[in-house]
Amino acid sequence: MPAKTVNAIAPALGVGSLVLGRYSVDKAVYIAPALVPAEGSNKTKSKAANMTNKNTGLVFNCYSLRRRMKASRVGKFIRPASVVYLGAVIEYLLAEVLELAGNCARDNKRKIIKPRHVMMAVEMDDELKPLFSDVIMPGSGVVPGVHTCLMGKRDQNTFRGWARQGLSKTQVGTKE
């Protein structure tokens, strides 16, 4: 945009001077070049939702989330803000689970997070356990521990060997 045109626009905006993209006439207001249409074109800025990773600040791809929501028929119209919100929630939960699983893997002296570490992290966390109560994770095994009903009663002979309890057919030191 020529300086003559810029100087003609400045008084209409109520400023003495104007900065427009790469053109500068004194100092005052900055108008981004993307907002100003190119010379000779009548195009305006698109009103489509801009859910790029740069704008949302998320790692998750909001476009694919929205596509999946549409495919699963969540609703007739899916607002972009709801997709970004859902992406932020999922990203936060994922970060929590991976942090706990990484700690679990480190405690077991491993460098790779495996399904077992994820399951152990979820089972040990009181806030995540209800979320994953009905989830079956393949390859994760079971939670370690013996249920109390399976524990036998303890008495003086509990930790003796079989031969000393008199449960085996042959007694120690006798021959049949």
JSON list of C-alpha atoms in Angstrom, two decimals:
[
{"chain": "A", "resi": 1, "resn": "MET", "atom": "CA", "xyz": [0.00, 0.00, 0.00]},
{"chain": "A", "resi": 2, "resn": "PRO", "atom": "CA", "xyz": [1.58, 3.31, -1.00]},
{"chain": "A", "resi": 3, "resn": "ALA", "atom": "CA", "xyz": [2.42, 5.85, 1.69]},
{"chain": "A", "resi": 4, "resn": "LYS", "atom": "CA", "xyz": [-0.05, 8.32, 0.14]},
{"chain": "A", "resi": 5, "resn": "THR", "atom": "CA", "xyz": [-2.95, 5.89, 0.74]},
{"chain": "A", "resi": 6, "resn": "VAL", "atom": "CA", "xyz": [-1.77, 5.17, 4.28]},
{"chain": "A", "resi": 7, "resn": "ASN", "atom": "CA", "xyz": [-1.67, 8.87, 5.12]},
{"chain": "A", "resi": 8, "resn": "ALA", "atom": "CA", "xyz": [-5.20, 9.24, 3.75]},
{"chain": "A", "resi": 9, "resn": "ILE", "atom": "CA", "xyz": [-6.49, 6.42, 6.01]},
{"chain": "A", "resi": 10, "resn": "ALA", "atom": "CA", "xyz": [-4.77, 7.60, 9.21]},
{"chain": "A", "resi": 11, "resn": "PRO", "atom": "CA", "xyz": [-7.00, 10.64, 9.96]},
{"chain": "A", "resi": 12, "resn": "ALA", "atom": "CA", "xyz": [-10.12, 8.51, 9.44]},
{"chain": "A", "resi": 13, "resn": "LEU", "atom": "CA", "xyz": [-8.92, 6.14, 12.17]},
{"chain": "A", "resi": 14, "resn": "GLY", "atom": "CA", "xyz": [-8.23, 9.01, 14.53]},
{"chain": "A", "resi": 15, "resn": "VAL", "atom": "CA", "xyz": [-4.47, 8.59, 14.66]},
{"chain": "A", "resi": 16, "resn": "GLY", "atom": "CA", "xyz": [-1.81, 10.92, 13.41]},
{"chain": "A", "resi": 17, "resn": "SER", "atom": "CA", "xyz": [0.32, 8.23, 11.83]},
{"chain": "A", "resi": 18, "resn": "LEU", "atom": "CA", "xyz": [-0.05, 4.60, 10.91]},
{"chain": "A", "resi": 19, "resn": "VAL", "atom": "CA", "xyz": [2.01, 1.44, 10.64]},
{"chain": "A", "resi": 20, "resn": "LEU", "atom": "CA", "xyz": [0.66, -1.07, 8.18]},
{"chain": "A", "resi": 21, "resn": "GLY", "atom": "CA", "xyz": [2.39, -4.42, 7.83]},
{"chain": "A", "resi": 22, "resn": "ARG", "atom": "CA", "xyz": [5.83, -3.72, 6.46]},
{"chain": "A", "resi": 23, "resn": "TYR", "atom": "CA", "xyz": [5.05, -0.11, 5.59]},
{"chain": "A", "resi": 24, "resn": "SER", "atom": "CA", "xyz": [5.59, 2.38, 8.37]},
{"chain": "A", "resi": 25, "resn": "VAL", "atom": "CA", "xyz": [4.64, 5.99, 8.53]},
{"chain": "A", "resi": 26, "resn": "ASP", "atom": "CA", "xyz": [5.80, 7.40, 11.90]},
{"chain": "A", "resi": 27, "resn": "LYS", "atom": "CA", "xyz": [4.44, 5.30, 14.79]},
{"chain": "A", "resi": 28, "resn": "ALA", "atom": "CA", "xyz": [1.05, 4.56, 16.29]},
{"chain": "A", "resi": 29, "resn": "VAL", "atom": "CA", "xyz": [-1.15, 1.58, 15.40]},
{"chain": "A", "resi": 30, "resn": "TYR", "atom": "CA", "xyz": [-0.16, -1.79, 13.97]},
{"chain": "A", "resi": 31, "resn": "ILE", "atom": "CA", "xyz": [-2.54, -3.59, 11.63]},
{"chain": "A", "resi": 32, "resn": "ALA", "atom": "CA", "xyz": [-1.41, -7.10, 10.76]},
{"chain": "A", "resi": 33, "resn": "PRO", "atom": "CA", "xyz": [-0.85, -7.73, 7.05]},
{"chain": "A", "resi": 34, "resn": "ALA", "atom": "CA", "xyz": [-3.12, -10.81, 7.12]},
{"chain": "A", "resi": 35, "resn": "LEU", "atom": "CA", "xyz": [-6.12, -8.69, 8.04]},
{"chain": "A", "resi": 36, "resn": "VAL", "atom": "CA", "xyz": [-5.62, -6.29, 5.15]},
{"chain": "A", "resi": 37, "resn": "PRO", "atom": "CA", "xyz": [-6.69, -7.67, 1.77]},
{"chain": "A", "resi": 38, "resn": "ALA", "atom": "CA", "xyz": [-4.08, -7.68, -0.96]},
{"chain": "A", "resi": 39, "resn": "GLU", "atom": "CA", "xyz": [-4.17, -4.92, -3.52]},
{"chain": "A", "resi": 40, "resn": "GLY", "atom": "CA", "xyz": [-6.73, -5.48, -6.23]},
{"chain": "A", "resi": 41, "resn": "SER", "atom": "CA", "xyz": [-8.58, -8.27, -4.43]},
{"chain": "A", "resi": 42, "resn": "ASN", "atom": "CA", "xyz": [-11.94, -8.18, -2.75]},
{"chain": "A", "resi": 43, "resn": "LYS", "atom": "CA", "xyz": [-11.31, -11.21, -0.51]},
{"chain": "A", "resi": 44, "resn": "THR", "atom": "CA", "xyz": [-12.10, -11.03, 3.17]},
{"chain": "A", "resi": 45, "resn": "LYS", "atom": "CA", "xyz": [-10.76, -13.18, 5.98]},
{"chain": "A", "resi": 46, "resn": "SER", "atom": "CA", "xyz": [-12.34, -16.62, 6.24]},
{"chain": "A", "resi": 47, "resn": "LYS", "atom": "CA", "xyz": [-14.76, -17.19, 9.10]},
{"chain": "A", "resi": 48, "resn": "ALA", "atom": "CA", "xyz": [-14.03, -20.92, 9.27]},
{"chain": "A", "resi": 49, "resn": "ALA", "atom": "CA", "xyz": [-12.87, -22.30, 12.60]},
{"chain": "A", "resi": 50, "resn": "ASN", "atom": "CA", "xyz": [-9.12, -22.13, 13.00]},
{"chain": "A", "resi": 51, "resn": "MET", "atom": "CA", "xyz": [-8.29, -25.09, 15.22]},
{"chain": "A", "resi": 52, "resn": "THR", "atom": "CA", "xyz": [-4.63, -25.51, 14.31]},
{"chain": "A", "resi": 53, "resn": "ASN", "atom": "CA", "xyz": [-2.14, -26.67, 16.90]},
{"chain": "A", "resi": 54, "resn": "LYS", "atom": "CA", "xyz": [-0.48, -23.26, 16.79]},
{"chain": "A", "resi": 55, "resn": "ASN", "atom": "CA", "xyz": [-3.69, -21.44, 17.70]},
{"chain": "A", "resi": 56, "resn": "THR", "atom": "CA", "xyz": [-5.01, -23.90, 20.29]},
{"chain": "A", "resi": 57, "resn": "GLY", "atom": "CA", "xyz": [-1.70, -24.66, 21.99]},
{"chain": "A", "resi": 58, "resn": "LEU", "atom": "CA", "xyz": [-2.56, -28.37, 22.09]},
{"chain": "A", "resi": 59, "resn": "VAL", "atom": "CA", "xyz": [-0.64, -31.38, 20.86]},
{"chain": "A", "resi": 60, "resn": "PHE", "atom": "CA", "xyz": [-3.84, -33.19, 19.83]},
{"chain": "A", "resi": 61, "resn": "ASN", "atom": "CA", "xyz": [-5.16, -32.55, 16.35]},
{"chain": "A", "resi": 62, "resn": "CYS", "atom": "CA", "xyz": [-8.52, -30.83, 16.86]},
{"chain": "A", "resi": 63, "resn": "TYR", "atom": "CA", "xyz": [-9.58, -31.39, 13.24]},
{"chain": "A", "resi": 64, "resn": "SER", "atom": "CA", "xyz": [-9.36, -35.18, 13.60]},
{"chain": "A", "resi": 65, "resn": "LEU", "atom": "CA", "xyz": [-11.19, -35.02, 16.95]},
{"chain": "A", "resi": 66, "resn": "ARG", "atom": "CA", "xyz": [-14.00, -33.05, 15.31]},
{"chain": "A", "resi": 67, "resn": "ARG", "atom": "CA", "xyz": [-14.14, -35.49, 12.41]},
{"chain": "A", "resi": 68, "resn": "ARG", "atom": "CA", "xyz": [-14.41, -38.42, 14.84]},
{"chain": "A", "resi": 69, "resn": "MET", "atom": "CA", "xyz": [-17.13, -36.64, 16.83]},
{"chain": "A", "resi": 70, "resn": "LYS", "atom": "CA", "xyz": [-19.09, -36.06, 13.62]},
{"chain": "A", "resi": 71, "resn": "ALA", "atom": "CA", "xyz": [-18.61, -39.68, 12.57]},
{"chain": "A", "resi": 72, "resn": "SER", "atom": "CA", "xyz": [-19.88, -40.97, 15.94]},
{"chain": "A", "resi": 73, "resn": "ARG", "atom": "CA", "xyz": [-22.93, -38.68, 15.64]},
{"chain": "A", "resi": 74, "resn": "VAL", "atom": "CA", "xyz": [-22.41, -36.88, 18.94]},
{"chain": "A", "resi": 75, "resn": "GLY", "atom": "CA", "xyz": [-24.67, -34.09, 17.72]},
{"chain": "A", "resi": 76, "resn": "LYS", "atom": "CA", "xyz": [-25.96, -32.35, 14.61]},
{"chain": "A", "resi": 77, "resn": "PHE", "atom": "CA", "xyz": [-23.56, -29.44, 14.93]},
{"chain": "A", "resi": 78, "resn": "ILE", "atom": "CA", "xyz": [-20.25, -29.60, 16.75]},
{"chain": "A", "resi": 79, "resn": "ARG", "atom": "CA", "xyz": [-18.82, -26.26, 17.79]},
{"chain": "A", "resi": 80, "resn": "PRO", "atom": "CA", "xyz": [-15.08, -25.78, 17.39]},
{"chain": "A", "resi": 81, "resn": "ALA", "atom": "CA", "xyz": [-14.78, -24.55, 20.99]},
{"chain": "A", "resi": 82, "resn": "SER", "atom": "CA", "xyz": [-16.18, -27.86, 22.29]},
{"chain": "A", "resi": 83, "resn": "VAL", "atom": "CA", "xyz": [-13.64, -29.78, 20.22]},
{"chain": "A", "resi": 84, "resn": "VAL", "atom": "CA", "xyz": [-10.77, -27.70, 21.60]},
{"chain": "A", "resi": 85, "resn": "TYR", "atom": "CA", "xyz": [-12.09, -28.18, 25.15]},
{"chain": "A", "resi": 86, "resn": "LEU", "atom": "CA", "xyz": [-12.37, -31.94, 24.66]},
{"chain": "A", "resi": 87, "resn": "GLY", "atom": "CA", "xyz": [-8.86, -32.04, 23.21]},
{"chain": "A", "resi": 88, "resn": "ALA", "atom": "CA", "xyz": [-7.50, -30.14, 26.23]},
{"chain": "A", "resi": 89, "resn": "VAL", "atom": "CA", "xyz": [-9.19, -32.53, 28.68]},
{"chain": "A", "resi": 90, "resn": "ILE", "atom": "CA", "xyz": [-7.93, -35.63, 26.86]},
{"chain": "A", "resi": 91, "resn": "GLU", "atom": "CA", "xyz": [-4.44, -34.19, 26.61]},
{"chain": "A", "resi": 92, "resn": "TYR", "atom": "CA", "xyz": [-4.39, -33.43, 30.34]},
{"chain": "A", "resi": 93, "resn": "LEU", "atom": "CA", "xyz": [-5.54, -36.95, 31.28]},
{"chain": "A", "resi": 94, "resn": "LEU", "atom": "CA", "xyz": [-2.99, -38.48, 28.94]},
{"chain": "A", "resi": 95, "resn": "ALA", "atom": "CA", "xyz": [-0.20, -36.39, 30.46]},
{"chain": "A", "resi": 96, "resn": "GLU", "atom": "CA", "xyz": [-1.24, -37.47, 33.99]},
{"chain": "A", "resi": 97, "resn": "VAL", "atom": "CA", "xyz": [-1.36, -41.16, 33.12]},
{"chain": "A", "resi": 98, "resn": "LEU", "atom": "CA", "xyz": [1.94, -41.07, 31.21]},
{"chain": "A", "resi": 99, "resn": "GLU", "atom": "CA", "xyz": [3.70, -39.23, 34.03]},
{"chain": "A", "resi": 100, "resn": "LEU", "atom": "CA", "xyz": [2.58, -41.82, 36.59]},
{"chain": "A", "resi": 101, "resn": "ALA", "atom": "CA", "xyz": [3.41, -44.70, 34.22]},
{"chain": "A", "resi": 102, "resn": "GLY", "atom": "CA", "xyz": [6.85, -43.22, 33.61]},
{"chain": "A", "resi": 103, "resn": "ASN", "atom": "CA", "xyz": [7.45, -43.05, 37.35]},
{"chain": "A", "resi": 104, "resn": "CYS", "atom": "CA", "xyz": [6.31, -46.67, 37.68]},
{"chain": "A", "resi": 105, "resn": "ALA", "atom": "CA", "xyz": [8.66, -47.77, 34.87]},
{"chain": "A", "resi": 106, "resn": "ARG", "atom": "CA", "xyz": [11.54, -45.88, 36.49]},
{"chain": "A", "resi": 107, "resn": "ASP", "atom": "CA", "xyz": [10.80, -47.56, 39.84]},
{"chain": "A", "resi": 108, "resn": "ASN", "atom": "CA", "xyz": [11.03, -50.94, 38.10]},
{"chain": "A", "resi": 109, "resn": "LYS", "atom": "CA", "xyz": [14.34, -49.89, 36.49]},
{"chain": "A", "resi": 110, "resn": "ARG", "atom": "CA", "xyz": [12.93, -49.82, 32.96]},
{"chain": "A", "resi": 111, "resn": "LYS", "atom": "CA", "xyz": [13.33, -47.18, 30.27]},
{"chain": "A", "resi": 112, "resn": "ILE", "atom": "CA", "xyz": [10.29, -48.16, 28.19]},
{"chain": "A", "resi": 113, "resn": "ILE", "atom": "CA", "xyz": [6.72, -47.66, 29.39]},
{"chain": "A", "resi": 114, "resn": "LYS", "atom": "CA", "xyz": [4.75, -50.87, 28.86]},
{"chain": "A", "resi": 115, "resn": "PRO", "atom": "CA", "xyz": [1.03, -51.60, 29.39]},
{"chain": "A", "resi": 116, "resn": "ARG", "atom": "CA", "xyz": [1.92, -53.14, 32.74]},
{"chain": "A", "resi": 117, "resn": "HIS", "atom": "CA", "xyz": [3.33, -49.81, 33.96]},
{"chain": "A", "resi": 118, "resn": "VAL", "atom": "CA", "xyz": [0.22, -47.94, 32.79]},
{"chain": "A", "resi": 119, "resn": "MET", "atom": "CA", "xyz": [-2.06, -50.39, 34.60]},
{"chain": "A", "resi": 120, "resn": "MET", "atom": "CA", "xyz": [0.01, -50.25, 37.80]},
{"chain": "A", "resi": 121, "resn": "ALA", "atom": "CA", "xyz": [0.02, -46.43, 37.72]},
{"chain": "A", "resi": 122, "resn": "VAL", "atom": "CA", "xyz": [-3.75, -46.29, 37.27]},
{"chain": "A", "resi": 123, "resn": "GLU", "atom": "CA", "xyz": [-4.40, -48.85, 40.02]},
{"chain": "A", "resi": 124, "resn": "MET", "atom": "CA", "xyz": [-2.20, -47.01, 42.52]},
{"chain": "A", "resi": 125, "resn": "ASP", "atom": "CA", "xyz": [-3.79, -43.59, 41.89]},
{"chain": "A", "resi": 126, "resn": "ASP", "atom": "CA", "xyz": [-7.00, -42.88, 43.79]},
{"chain": "A", "resi": 127, "resn": "GLU", "atom": "CA", "xyz": [-8.31, -40.30, 41.28]},
{"chain": "A", "resi": 128, "resn": "LEU", "atom": "CA", "xyz": [-7.67, -42.31, 38.11]},
{"chain": "A", "resi": 129, "resn": "LYS", "atom": "CA", "xyz": [-8.85, -45.67, 39.45]},
{"chain": "A", "resi": 130, "resn": "PRO", "atom": "CA", "xyz": [-12.61, -44.89, 39.16]},
{"chain": "A", "resi": 131, "resn": "LEU", "atom": "CA", "xyz": [-12.13, -43.66, 35.57]},
{"chain": "A", "resi": 132, "resn": "PHE", "atom": "CA", "xyz": [-10.50, -46.94, 34.55]},
{"chain": "A", "resi": 133, "resn": "SER", "atom": "CA", "xyz": [-12.68, -49.24, 36.68]},
{"chain": "A", "resi": 134, "resn": "ASP", "atom": "CA", "xyz": [-14.31, -51.02, 33.70]},
{"chain": "A", "resi": 135, "resn": "VAL", "atom": "CA", "xyz": [-11.27, -50.89, 31.40]},
{"chain": "A", "resi": 136, "resn": "ILE", "atom": "CA", "xyz": [-9.44, -54.08, 30.40]},
{"chain": "A", "resi": 137, "resn": "MET", "atom": "CA", "xyz": [-5.89, -53.36, 29.27]},
{"chain": "A", "resi": 138, "resn": "PRO", "atom": "CA", "xyz": [-4.42, -56.16, 27.15]},
{"chain": "A", "resi": 139, "resn": "GLY", "atom": "CA", "xyz": [-0.93, -57.23, 28.13]},
{"chain": "A", "resi": 140, "resn": "SER", "atom": "CA", "xyz": [-1.01, -55.52, 31.51]},
{"chain": "A", "resi": 141, "resn": "GLY", "atom": "CA", "xyz": [-1.42, -58.50, 33.83]},
{"chain": "A", "resi": 142, "resn": "VAL", "atom": "CA", "xyz": [-3.16, -58.35, 37.18]},
{"chain": "A", "resi": 143, "resn": "VAL", "atom": "CA", "xyz": [-2.75, -56.23, 40.28]},
{"chain": "A", "resi": 144, "resn": "PRO", "atom": "CA", "xyz": [-0.28, -57.87, 42.67]},
{"chain": "A", "resi": 145, "resn": "GLY", "atom": "CA", "xyz": [-1.62, -58.95, 46.03]},
{"chain": "A", "resi": 146, "resn": "VAL", "atom": "CA", "xyz": [-3.36, -61.86, 47.74]},
{"chain": "A", "resi": 147, "resn": "HIS", "atom": "CA", "xyz": [-6.96, -61.47, 48.81]},
{"chain": "A", "resi": 148, "resn": "THR", "atom": "CA", "xyz": [-7.53, -61.88, 52.55]},
{"chain": "A", "resi": 149, "resn": "CYS", "atom": "CA", "xyz": [-10.09, -64.67, 52.10]},
{"chain": "A", "resi": 150, "resn": "LEU", "atom": "CA", "xyz": [-7.41, -66.77, 50.38]},
{"chain": "A", "resi": 151, "resn": "MET", "atom": "CA", "xyz": [-5.01, -66.45, 53.28]},
{"chain": "A", "resi": 152, "resn": "GLY", "atom": "CA", "xyz": [-5.19, -69.44, 55.61]},
{"chain": "A", "resi": 153, "resn": "LYS", "atom": "CA", "xyz": [-5.25, -69.10, 59.36]},
{"chain": "A", "resi": 154, "resn": "ARG", "atom": "CA", "xyz": [-1.84, -68.71, 60.88]},
{"chain": "A", "resi": 155, "resn": "ASP", "atom": "CA", "xyz": [-0.78, -70.91, 63.75]},
{"chain": "A", "resi": 156, "resn": "GLN", "atom": "CA", "xyz": [2.49, -72.24, 65.10]},
{"chain": "A", "resi": 157, "resn": "ASN", "atom": "CA", "xyz": [2.87, -74.77, 62.27]},
{"chain": "A", "resi": 158, "resn": "THR", "atom": "CA", "xyz": [2.10, -72.39, 59.38]},
{"chain": "A", "resi": 159, "resn": "PHE", "atom": "CA", "xyz": [5.69, -71.72, 58.33]},
{"chain": "A", "resi": 160, "resn": "ARG", "atom": "CA", "xyz": [7.15, -75.16, 59.07]},
{"chain": "A", "resi": 161, "resn": "GLY", "atom": "CA", "xyz": [8.10, -77.48, 56.23]},
{"chain": "A", "resi": 162, "resn": "TRP", "atom": "CA", "xyz": [5.72, -80.22, 55.07]},
{"chain": "A", "resi": 163, "resn": "ALA", "atom": "CA", "xyz": [7.80, -82.98, 56.60]},
{"chain": "A", "resi": 164, "resn": "ARG", "atom": "CA", "xyz": [7.72, -81.40, 60.06]},
{"chain": "A", "resi": 165, "resn": "GLN", "atom": "CA", "xyz": [3.97, -80.82, 60.14]},
{"chain": "A", "resi": 166, "resn": "GLY", "atom": "CA", "xyz": [3.14, -84.48, 59.83]},
{"chain": "A", "resi": 167, "resn": "LEU", "atom": "CA", "xyz": [1.20, -83.87, 56.61]},
{"chain": "A", "resi": 168, "resn": "SER", "atom": "CA", "xyz": [3.35, -86.02, 54.37]},
{"chain": "A", "resi": 169, "resn": "LYS", "atom": "CA", "xyz": [3.01, -89.82, 54.36]},
{"chain": "A", "resi": 170, "resn": "THR", "atom": "CA", "xyz": [6.57, -90.44, 55.43]},
{"chain": "A", "resi": 171, "resn": "GLN", "atom": "CA", "xyz": [7.88, -89.01, 58.63]},
{"chain": "A", "resi": 172, "resn": "VAL", "atom": "CA", "xyz": [11.40, -87.69, 58.92]},
{"chain": "A", "resi": 173, "resn": "GLY", "atom": "CA", "xyz": [13.82, -90.38, 59.92]},
{"chain": "A", "resi": 174, "resn": "THR", "atom": "CA", "xyz": [11.46, -93.36, 59.38]},
{"chain": "A", "resi": 175, "resn": "LYS", "atom": "CA", "xyz": [11.39, -95.85, 56.54]},
{"chain": "A", "resi": 176, "resn": "GLU", "atom": "CA", "xyz": [8.37, -97.71, 55.29]}
]
